[in-house]
Amino acid sequence: MVSLPSKSRKPLVIGVLGGLIYSVIVLWWSFSRGVYFASGDLLTVAIGVSYAVVGLFLMAAVPLFLLARFSLILPAGVTLWLLGNNVYQELYGTHLHPLSSYLTVWPLLFGMALAAGLLEVLIRYTTQRGFGRGGFRPLV
């Protein structure tokens, strides 16, 4: 069995636990607000729930890992902003079905968070090479 270096274990655990907690909380909140998976076919419901759970897990786990391992702030910040915007839309009725949309379009939202991370990587790499400031340091 391959063992991860001690430096990588903590960020990985933080990402996995954060992803699990995030997915449970958002799914609980969605179900409590009336979002449900409806189909006559049990397989279709299982695929829909799996799709949502995997998406929610990745939406939190990857940005948290990047934050803990490389101190990248933007992916976690974008994820929090997207969730906060979704909460706002749900509470104030500015979007007809924001929670179900959040569970459906997570690949787009995940891509936005990763794109923000890529932008931060480019800026940090450029400032590190040009000015000796920036760089990537683990938080834990």
PDB file of C-alpha atoms in Angstrom:
ATOM      1  CA  MET A   1       0.000   0.000   0.000  1.00  0.00           C
ATOM      2  CA  VAL A   2       1.305   3.456  -0.933  1.00  0.00           C
ATOM      3  CA  SER A   3       1.573   5.873   1.971  1.00  0.00           C
ATOM      4  CA  LEU A   4       1.166   9.599   1.537  1.00  0.00           C
ATOM      5  CA  PRO A   5       3.805  11.854   3.028  1.00  0.00           C
ATOM      6  CA  SER A   6       2.825  13.407   6.345  1.00  0.00           C
ATOM      7  CA  LYS A   7       2.625  16.840   4.704  1.00  0.00           C
ATOM      8  CA  SER A   8      -0.073  15.667   2.286  1.00  0.00           C
ATOM      9  CA  ARG A   9      -2.174  13.713   4.771  1.00  0.00           C
ATOM     10  CA  LYS A  10      -3.524  16.652   6.760  1.00  0.00           C
ATOM     11  CA  PRO A  11      -4.750  18.654   3.738  1.00  0.00           C
ATOM     12  CA  LEU A  12      -6.285  15.510   2.291  1.00  0.00           C
ATOM     13  CA  VAL A  13      -8.118  14.755   5.550  1.00  0.00           C
ATOM     14  CA  ILE A  14      -9.280  18.367   5.774  1.00  0.00           C
ATOM     15  CA  GLY A  15     -10.592  18.207   2.206  1.00  0.00           C
ATOM     16  CA  VAL A  16     -12.380  14.885   2.667  1.00  0.00           C
ATOM     17  CA  LEU A  17     -13.974  15.809   5.992  1.00  0.00           C
ATOM     18  CA  GLY A  18     -14.946  19.239   4.729  1.00  0.00           C
ATOM     19  CA  GLY A  19     -16.471  17.724   1.597  1.00  0.00           C
ATOM     20  CA  LEU A  20     -18.479  15.218   3.612  1.00  0.00           C
ATOM     21  CA  ILE A  21     -19.744  17.820   6.067  1.00  0.00           C
ATOM     22  CA  TYR A  22     -20.598  20.272   3.279  1.00  0.00           C
ATOM     23  CA  SER A  23     -22.505  17.690   1.246  1.00  0.00           C
ATOM     24  CA  VAL A  24     -24.489  16.473   4.263  1.00  0.00           C
ATOM     25  CA  ILE A  25     -25.416  20.008   5.358  1.00  0.00           C
ATOM     26  CA  VAL A  26     -26.405  21.241   1.887  1.00  0.00           C
ATOM     27  CA  LEU A  27     -28.402  18.092   1.117  1.00  0.00           C
ATOM     28  CA  TRP A  28     -30.146  18.271   4.494  1.00  0.00           C
ATOM     29  CA  TRP A  29     -30.974  21.917   3.864  1.00  0.00           C
ATOM     30  CA  SER A  30     -32.210  21.143   0.352  1.00  0.00           C
ATOM     31  CA  PHE A  31     -34.439  18.316   1.525  1.00  0.00           C
ATOM     32  CA  SER A  32     -35.786  20.441   4.378  1.00  0.00           C
ATOM     33  CA  ARG A  33     -36.722  23.139   1.841  1.00  0.00           C
ATOM     34  CA  GLY A  34     -38.704  20.701  -0.307  1.00  0.00           C
ATOM     35  CA  VAL A  35     -36.169  19.576  -2.899  1.00  0.00           C
ATOM     36  CA  TYR A  36     -36.638  15.916  -3.735  1.00  0.00           C
ATOM     37  CA  PHE A  37     -35.719  13.408  -6.402  1.00  0.00           C
ATOM     38  CA  ALA A  38     -38.835  12.102  -8.107  1.00  0.00           C
ATOM     39  CA  SER A  39     -38.929   9.231 -10.533  1.00  0.00           C
ATOM     40  CA  GLY A  40     -40.717   5.959 -10.872  1.00  0.00           C
ATOM     41  CA  ASP A  41     -37.386   4.259 -11.397  1.00  0.00           C
ATOM     42  CA  LEU A  42     -35.221   3.606  -8.344  1.00  0.00           C
ATOM     43  CA  LEU A  43     -32.062   3.532 -10.480  1.00  0.00           C
ATOM     44  CA  THR A  44     -32.771   7.024 -11.804  1.00  0.00           C
ATOM     45  CA  VAL A  45     -33.221   8.363  -8.271  1.00  0.00           C
ATOM     46  CA  ALA A  46     -29.995   6.654  -7.136  1.00  0.00           C
ATOM     47  CA  ILE A  47     -28.093   8.192 -10.040  1.00  0.00           C
ATOM     48  CA  GLY A  48     -29.558  11.637  -9.321  1.00  0.00           C
ATOM     49  CA  VAL A  49     -28.717  11.480  -5.622  1.00  0.00           C
ATOM     50  CA  SER A  50     -25.217  10.178  -6.387  1.00  0.00           C
ATOM     51  CA  TYR A  51     -24.668  12.967  -8.905  1.00  0.00           C
ATOM     52  CA  ALA A  52     -25.692  15.579  -6.329  1.00  0.00           C
ATOM     53  CA  VAL A  53     -23.672  14.060  -3.476  1.00  0.00           C
ATOM     54  CA  VAL A  54     -20.506  13.710  -5.574  1.00  0.00           C
ATOM     55  CA  GLY A  55     -20.905  17.270  -6.783  1.00  0.00           C
ATOM     56  CA  LEU A  56     -21.404  18.721  -3.344  1.00  0.00           C
ATOM     57  CA  PHE A  57     -18.482  16.711  -2.007  1.00  0.00           C
ATOM     58  CA  LEU A  58     -16.153  17.955  -4.771  1.00  0.00           C
ATOM     59  CA  MET A  59     -17.405  21.540  -4.429  1.00  0.00           C
ATOM     60  CA  ALA A  60     -16.019  21.634  -0.890  1.00  0.00           C
ATOM     61  CA  ALA A  61     -13.283  18.994  -0.773  1.00  0.00           C
ATOM     62  CA  VAL A  62     -11.129  20.298  -3.620  1.00  0.00           C
ATOM     63  CA  PRO A  63     -11.124  23.981  -2.582  1.00  0.00           C
ATOM     64  CA  LEU A  64     -10.439  23.023   1.040  1.00  0.00           C
ATOM     65  CA  PHE A  65      -7.564  20.784  -0.030  1.00  0.00           C
ATOM     66  CA  LEU A  66      -6.132  23.578  -2.185  1.00  0.00           C
ATOM     67  CA  LEU A  67      -6.481  26.006   0.710  1.00  0.00           C
ATOM     68  CA  ALA A  68      -4.807  23.691   3.224  1.00  0.00           C
ATOM     69  CA  ARG A  69      -2.053  22.410   0.924  1.00  0.00           C
ATOM     70  CA  PHE A  70      -1.178  25.460  -1.208  1.00  0.00           C
ATOM     71  CA  SER A  71      -2.934  28.302   0.654  1.00  0.00           C
ATOM     72  CA  LEU A  72      -5.067  29.103  -2.399  1.00  0.00           C
ATOM     73  CA  ILE A  73      -7.851  31.345  -1.181  1.00  0.00           C
ATOM     74  CA  LEU A  74      -9.937  31.980  -4.291  1.00  0.00           C
ATOM     75  CA  PRO A  75     -11.389  28.474  -4.868  1.00  0.00           C
ATOM     76  CA  ALA A  76     -12.733  28.309  -1.312  1.00  0.00           C
ATOM     77  CA  GLY A  77     -13.873  31.932  -1.513  1.00  0.00           C
ATOM     78  CA  VAL A  78     -15.747  31.377  -4.771  1.00  0.00           C
ATOM     79  CA  THR A  79     -17.380  28.243  -3.346  1.00  0.00           C
ATOM     80  CA  LEU A  80     -18.524  30.159  -0.261  1.00  0.00           C
ATOM     81  CA  TRP A  81     -19.763  33.027  -2.412  1.00  0.00           C
ATOM     82  CA  LEU A  82     -21.734  30.634  -4.631  1.00  0.00           C
ATOM     83  CA  LEU A  83     -23.314  28.961  -1.616  1.00  0.00           C
ATOM     84  CA  GLY A  84     -24.081  32.323  -0.013  1.00  0.00           C
ATOM     85  CA  ASN A  85     -25.652  33.542  -3.236  1.00  0.00           C
ATOM     86  CA  ASN A  86     -27.738  30.386  -3.367  1.00  0.00           C
ATOM     87  CA  VAL A  87     -28.876  30.875   0.229  1.00  0.00           C
ATOM     88  CA  TYR A  88     -29.804  34.480  -0.574  1.00  0.00           C
ATOM     89  CA  GLN A  89     -31.791  33.423  -3.644  1.00  0.00           C
ATOM     90  CA  GLU A  90     -33.598  30.725  -1.684  1.00  0.00           C
ATOM     91  CA  LEU A  91     -34.493  32.953   1.257  1.00  0.00           C
ATOM     92  CA  TYR A  92     -35.566  36.008  -0.749  1.00  0.00           C
ATOM     93  CA  GLY A  93     -37.183  34.250  -3.704  1.00  0.00           C
ATOM     94  CA  THR A  94     -35.078  35.874  -6.413  1.00  0.00           C
ATOM     95  CA  HIS A  95     -34.698  32.522  -8.214  1.00  0.00           C
ATOM     96  CA  LEU A  96     -37.521  30.042  -8.659  1.00  0.00           C
ATOM     97  CA  HIS A  97     -35.601  26.890  -7.676  1.00  0.00           C
ATOM     98  CA  PRO A  98     -32.055  27.773  -6.600  1.00  0.00           C
ATOM     99  CA  LEU A  99     -31.390  24.644  -4.543  1.00  0.00           C
ATOM    100  CA  SER A 100     -32.317  22.203  -7.259  1.00  0.00           C
ATOM    101  CA  SER A 101     -30.317  24.281  -9.732  1.00  0.00           C
ATOM    102  CA  TYR A 102     -27.331  24.203  -7.362  1.00  0.00           C
ATOM    103  CA  LEU A 103     -27.506  20.411  -7.220  1.00  0.00           C
ATOM    104  CA  THR A 104     -27.860  20.169 -11.004  1.00  0.00           C
ATOM    105  CA  VAL A 105     -25.290  22.623 -12.361  1.00  0.00           C
ATOM    106  CA  TRP A 106     -22.500  21.872  -9.895  1.00  0.00           C
ATOM    107  CA  PRO A 107     -19.981  21.064 -12.676  1.00  0.00           C
ATOM    108  CA  LEU A 108     -20.262  24.646 -13.918  1.00  0.00           C
ATOM    109  CA  LEU A 109     -19.941  26.037 -10.393  1.00  0.00           C
ATOM    110  CA  PHE A 110     -17.015  23.710  -9.645  1.00  0.00           C
ATOM    111  CA  GLY A 111     -15.355  24.882 -12.848  1.00  0.00           C
ATOM    112  CA  MET A 112     -15.784  28.494 -11.753  1.00  0.00           C
ATOM    113  CA  ALA A 113     -14.062  27.764  -8.438  1.00  0.00           C
ATOM    114  CA  LEU A 114     -11.210  25.957 -10.183  1.00  0.00           C
ATOM    115  CA  ALA A 115     -10.852  28.758 -12.729  1.00  0.00           C
ATOM    116  CA  ALA A 116     -10.512  31.239  -9.884  1.00  0.00           C
ATOM    117  CA  GLY A 117      -7.857  28.970  -8.383  1.00  0.00           C
ATOM    118  CA  LEU A 118      -5.993  28.858 -11.677  1.00  0.00           C
ATOM    119  CA  LEU A 119      -6.057  32.652 -11.828  1.00  0.00           C
ATOM    120  CA  GLU A 120      -4.647  32.819  -8.299  1.00  0.00           C
ATOM    121  CA  VAL A 121      -1.922  30.313  -9.220  1.00  0.00           C
ATOM    122  CA  LEU A 122      -0.906  32.414 -12.220  1.00  0.00           C
ATOM    123  CA  ILE A 123      -0.808  35.618 -10.163  1.00  0.00           C
ATOM    124  CA  ARG A 124       1.150  34.014  -7.338  1.00  0.00           C
ATOM    125  CA  TYR A 125       3.592  32.335  -9.699  1.00  0.00           C
ATOM    126  CA  THR A 126       4.176  35.607 -11.543  1.00  0.00           C
ATOM    127  CA  THR A 127       4.709  37.597  -8.356  1.00  0.00           C
ATOM    128  CA  GLN A 128       7.010  34.899  -6.969  1.00  0.00           C
ATOM    129  CA  ARG A 129       9.146  34.883 -10.108  1.00  0.00           C
ATOM    130  CA  GLY A 130       9.118  38.648 -10.588  1.00  0.00           C
ATOM    131  CA  PHE A 131       9.243  40.048  -7.076  1.00  0.00           C
ATOM    132  CA  GLY A 132      10.136  37.153  -4.793  1.00  0.00           C
ATOM    133  CA  ARG A 133       6.734  37.410  -3.079  1.00  0.00           C
ATOM    134  CA  GLY A 134       3.807  35.043  -3.202  1.00  0.00           C
ATOM    135  CA  GLY A 135       4.433  31.374  -3.668  1.00  0.00           C
ATOM    136  CA  PHE A 136       2.610  28.343  -2.388  1.00  0.00           C
ATOM    137  CA  ARG A 137       2.909  27.384   1.257  1.00  0.00           C
ATOM    138  CA  PRO A 138       0.801  24.880   3.149  1.00  0.00           C
ATOM    139  CA  LEU A 139      -1.467  26.254   5.847  1.00  0.00           C
ATOM    140  CA  VAL A 140      -1.253  23.051   7.895  1.00  0.00           C
TER     141      VAL A 140
END
